[in-house]
JSON list of C-alpha atoms in Angstrom, two decimals:
[
{"chain": "U", "resi": 1, "resn": "ALA", "atom": "CA", "xyz": [0.00, 0.19, 0.08]},
{"chain": "U", "resi": 2, "resn": "ILE", "atom": "CA", "xyz": [1.22, 3.74, -0.50]},
{"chain": "U", "resi": 3, "resn": "LEU", "atom": "CA", "xyz": [0.21, 6.17, 1.69]},
{"chain": "U", "resi": 4, "resn": "LEU", "atom": "CA", "xyz": [0.90, 9.95, -0.07]},
{"chain": "U", "resi": 5, "resn": "CYS", "atom": "CA", "xyz": [0.59, 12.87, 2.39]},
{"chain": "U", "resi": 6, "resn": "VAL", "atom": "CA", "xyz": [-0.22, 16.38, 2.14]},
{"chain": "U", "resi": 7, "resn": "ASP", "atom": "CA", "xyz": [0.12, 18.95, 3.79]},
{"chain": "U", "resi": 8, "resn": "LEU", "atom": "CA", "xyz": [-3.07, 21.20, 4.12]},
{"chain": "U", "resi": 9, "resn": "THR", "atom": "CA", "xyz": [-1.10, 24.61, 5.27]},
{"chain": "U", "resi": 10, "resn": "ASN", "atom": "CA", "xyz": [0.62, 24.45, 1.92]},
{"chain": "U", "resi": 11, "resn": "LYS", "atom": "CA", "xyz": [-0.23, 24.99, -1.61]},
{"chain": "U", "resi": 12, "resn": "GLU", "atom": "CA", "xyz": [1.95, 23.37, -3.47]},
{"chain": "U", "resi": 13, "resn": "SER", "atom": "CA", "xyz": [1.86, 20.38, -1.39]},
{"chain": "U", "resi": 14, "resn": "ILE", "atom": "CA", "xyz": [-1.38, 19.63, -3.50]},
{"chain": "U", "resi": 15, "resn": "LYS", "atom": "CA", "xyz": [0.22, 20.12, -6.88]},
{"chain": "U", "resi": 16, "resn": "ARG", "atom": "CA", "xyz": [2.79, 17.89, -6.18]},
{"chain": "U", "resi": 17, "resn": "ALA", "atom": "CA", "xyz": [0.40, 15.29, -4.76]},
{"chain": "U", "resi": 18, "resn": "ARG", "atom": "CA", "xyz": [-1.55, 15.02, -8.49]},
{"chain": "U", "resi": 19, "resn": "SER", "atom": "CA", "xyz": [1.88, 14.59, -9.80]},
{"chain": "U", "resi": 20, "resn": "TYR", "atom": "CA", "xyz": [3.13, 11.94, -7.81]},
{"chain": "U", "resi": 21, "resn": "ILE", "atom": "CA", "xyz": [-0.05, 9.81, -8.27]},
{"chain": "U", "resi": 22, "resn": "GLN", "atom": "CA", "xyz": [0.54, 10.03, -11.39]},
{"chain": "U", "resi": 23, "resn": "THR", "atom": "CA", "xyz": [4.04, 8.48, -11.02]},
{"chain": "U", "resi": 24, "resn": "ILE", "atom": "CA", "xyz": [2.04, 5.95, -9.23]},
{"chain": "U", "resi": 25, "resn": "ARG", "atom": "CA", "xyz": [-0.11, 5.05, -11.80]},
{"chain": "U", "resi": 26, "resn": "ASN", "atom": "CA", "xyz": [2.78, 4.94, -13.91]},
{"chain": "U", "resi": 27, "resn": "SER", "atom": "CA", "xyz": [5.43, 2.32, -12.04]},
{"chain": "U", "resi": 28, "resn": "ALA", "atom": "CA", "xyz": [3.97, 0.87, -9.25]},
{"chain": "U", "resi": 29, "resn": "ASN", "atom": "CA", "xyz": [1.66, -2.24, -10.02]},
{"chain": "U", "resi": 30, "resn": "GLN", "atom": "CA", "xyz": [-1.35, -1.93, -10.65]},
{"chain": "U", "resi": 31, "resn": "GLY", "atom": "CA", "xyz": [-3.90, -2.68, -7.68]},
{"chain": "U", "resi": 32, "resn": "VAL", "atom": "CA", "xyz": [-1.91, -1.14, -5.40]},
{"chain": "U", "resi": 33, "resn": "PRO", "atom": "CA", "xyz": [-3.42, 0.80, -3.26]},
{"chain": "U", "resi": 34, "resn": "CYS", "atom": "CA", "xyz": [-2.99, 4.61, -2.31]},
{"chain": "U", "resi": 35, "resn": "ILE", "atom": "CA", "xyz": [-4.41, 6.15, 0.44]},
{"chain": "U", "resi": 36, "resn": "ILE", "atom": "CA", "xyz": [-4.09, 10.17, 0.78]},
{"chain": "U", "resi": 37, "resn": "VAL", "atom": "CA", "xyz": [-3.69, 11.60, 3.82]},
{"chain": "U", "resi": 38, "resn": "ALA", "atom": "CA", "xyz": [-3.89, 15.17, 4.65]},
{"chain": "U", "resi": 39, "resn": "THR", "atom": "CA", "xyz": [-1.98, 15.98, 7.53]},
{"chain": "U", "resi": 40, "resn": "LYS", "atom": "CA", "xyz": [-2.50, 18.94, 9.95]},
{"chain": "U", "resi": 41, "resn": "CYS", "atom": "CA", "xyz": [-6.26, 19.13, 9.35]},
{"chain": "U", "resi": 42, "resn": "ASP", "atom": "CA", "xyz": [-6.42, 21.00, 13.20]},
{"chain": "U", "resi": 43, "resn": "LEU", "atom": "CA", "xyz": [-5.32, 23.63, 11.30]},
{"chain": "U", "resi": 44, "resn": "VAL", "atom": "CA", "xyz": [-7.80, 24.03, 8.76]},
{"chain": "U", "resi": 45, "resn": "LEU", "atom": "CA", "xyz": [-10.57, 23.65, 11.39]},
{"chain": "U", "resi": 46, "resn": "GLU", "atom": "CA", "xyz": [-8.59, 26.84, 12.59]},
{"chain": "U", "resi": 47, "resn": "GLY", "atom": "CA", "xyz": [-8.79, 28.73, 9.13]},
{"chain": "U", "resi": 48, "resn": "GLN", "atom": "CA", "xyz": [-4.95, 28.70, 8.90]},
{"chain": "U", "resi": 49, "resn": "GLY", "atom": "CA", "xyz": [-4.76, 25.90, 6.39]},
{"chain": "U", "resi": 50, "resn": "ALA", "atom": "CA", "xyz": [-3.85, 26.92, 3.00]},
{"chain": "U", "resi": 51, "resn": "ILE", "atom": "CA", "xyz": [-5.80, 23.87, 1.39]},
{"chain": "U", "resi": 52, "resn": "SER", "atom": "CA", "xyz": [-9.59, 23.46, 1.96]},
{"chain": "U", "resi": 53, "resn": "SER", "atom": "CA", "xyz": [-11.06, 19.83, 2.90]},
{"chain": "U", "resi": 54, "resn": "ILE", "atom": "CA", "xyz": [-12.94, 20.42, -0.27]},
{"chain": "U", "resi": 55, "resn": "ASP", "atom": "CA", "xyz": [-10.19, 20.68, -2.61]},
{"chain": "U", "resi": 56, "resn": "PHE", "atom": "CA", "xyz": [-8.75, 17.88, -0.42]},
{"chain": "U", "resi": 57, "resn": "ARG", "atom": "CA", "xyz": [-11.47, 15.62, -1.28]},
{"chain": "U", "resi": 58, "resn": "GLU", "atom": "CA", "xyz": [-11.91, 17.23, -5.02]},
{"chain": "U", "resi": 59, "resn": "LEU", "atom": "CA", "xyz": [-8.33, 15.62, -5.60]},
{"chain": "U", "resi": 60, "resn": "CYS", "atom": "CA", "xyz": [-9.41, 12.36, -3.66]},
{"chain": "U", "resi": 61, "resn": "LEU", "atom": "CA", "xyz": [-12.47, 12.40, -6.29]},
{"chain": "U", "resi": 62, "resn": "LYS", "atom": "CA", "xyz": [-10.27, 13.00, -9.66]},
{"chain": "U", "resi": 63, "resn": "THR", "atom": "CA", "xyz": [-7.87, 10.75, -8.49]},
{"chain": "U", "resi": 64, "resn": "GLN", "atom": "CA", "xyz": [-10.55, 7.78, -7.59]},
{"chain": "U", "resi": 65, "resn": "ASN", "atom": "CA", "xyz": [-8.00, 7.21, -4.08]},
{"chain": "U", "resi": 66, "resn": "PRO", "atom": "CA", "xyz": [-9.61, 7.59, -0.75]},
{"chain": "U", "resi": 67, "resn": "GLY", "atom": "CA", "xyz": [-8.56, 9.97, 1.69]},
{"chain": "U", "resi": 68, "resn": "VAL", "atom": "CA", "xyz": [-8.23, 10.77, 5.41]},
{"chain": "U", "resi": 69, "resn": "GLY", "atom": "CA", "xyz": [-7.15, 14.11, 7.24]},
{"chain": "U", "resi": 70, "resn": "ILE", "atom": "CA", "xyz": [-5.08, 13.64, 10.26]},
{"chain": "U", "resi": 71, "resn": "SER", "atom": "CA", "xyz": [-3.29, 16.09, 13.36]},
{"chain": "U", "resi": 72, "resn": "ALA", "atom": "CA", "xyz": [-0.79, 14.96, 15.05]},
{"chain": "U", "resi": 73, "resn": "LYS", "atom": "CA", "xyz": [-1.64, 17.89, 17.82]},
{"chain": "U", "resi": 74, "resn": "THR", "atom": "CA", "xyz": [-5.43, 16.76, 18.56]},
{"chain": "U", "resi": 75, "resn": "GLY", "atom": "CA", "xyz": [-4.74, 13.05, 17.73]},
{"chain": "U", "resi": 76, "resn": "ALA", "atom": "CA", "xyz": [-7.69, 13.57, 14.90]},
{"chain": "U", "resi": 77, "resn": "ASN", "atom": "CA", "xyz": [-8.18, 9.78, 13.21]},
{"chain": "U", "resi": 78, "resn": "ILE", "atom": "CA", "xyz": [-4.68, 8.28, 14.24]},
{"chain": "U", "resi": 79, "resn": "GLU", "atom": "CA", "xyz": [-5.25, 5.42, 15.91]}
]
């Protein structure tokens, strides 16, 4: 499995993620699961994110990959 992390406080992060996903599709074995992990989701809730949750969901939908938002600070979605 591949975990691709996107920093929600860095606008360039989502642009790079699109490029990485294309590279993964071209290089990895077909069928290898890829999950997009949005880091620092607590900052988006505080209004400090450079990438909105809508933009993140759109990335997941367009690339057909599941995604999850996490926060090391608050422990959101970390088990």
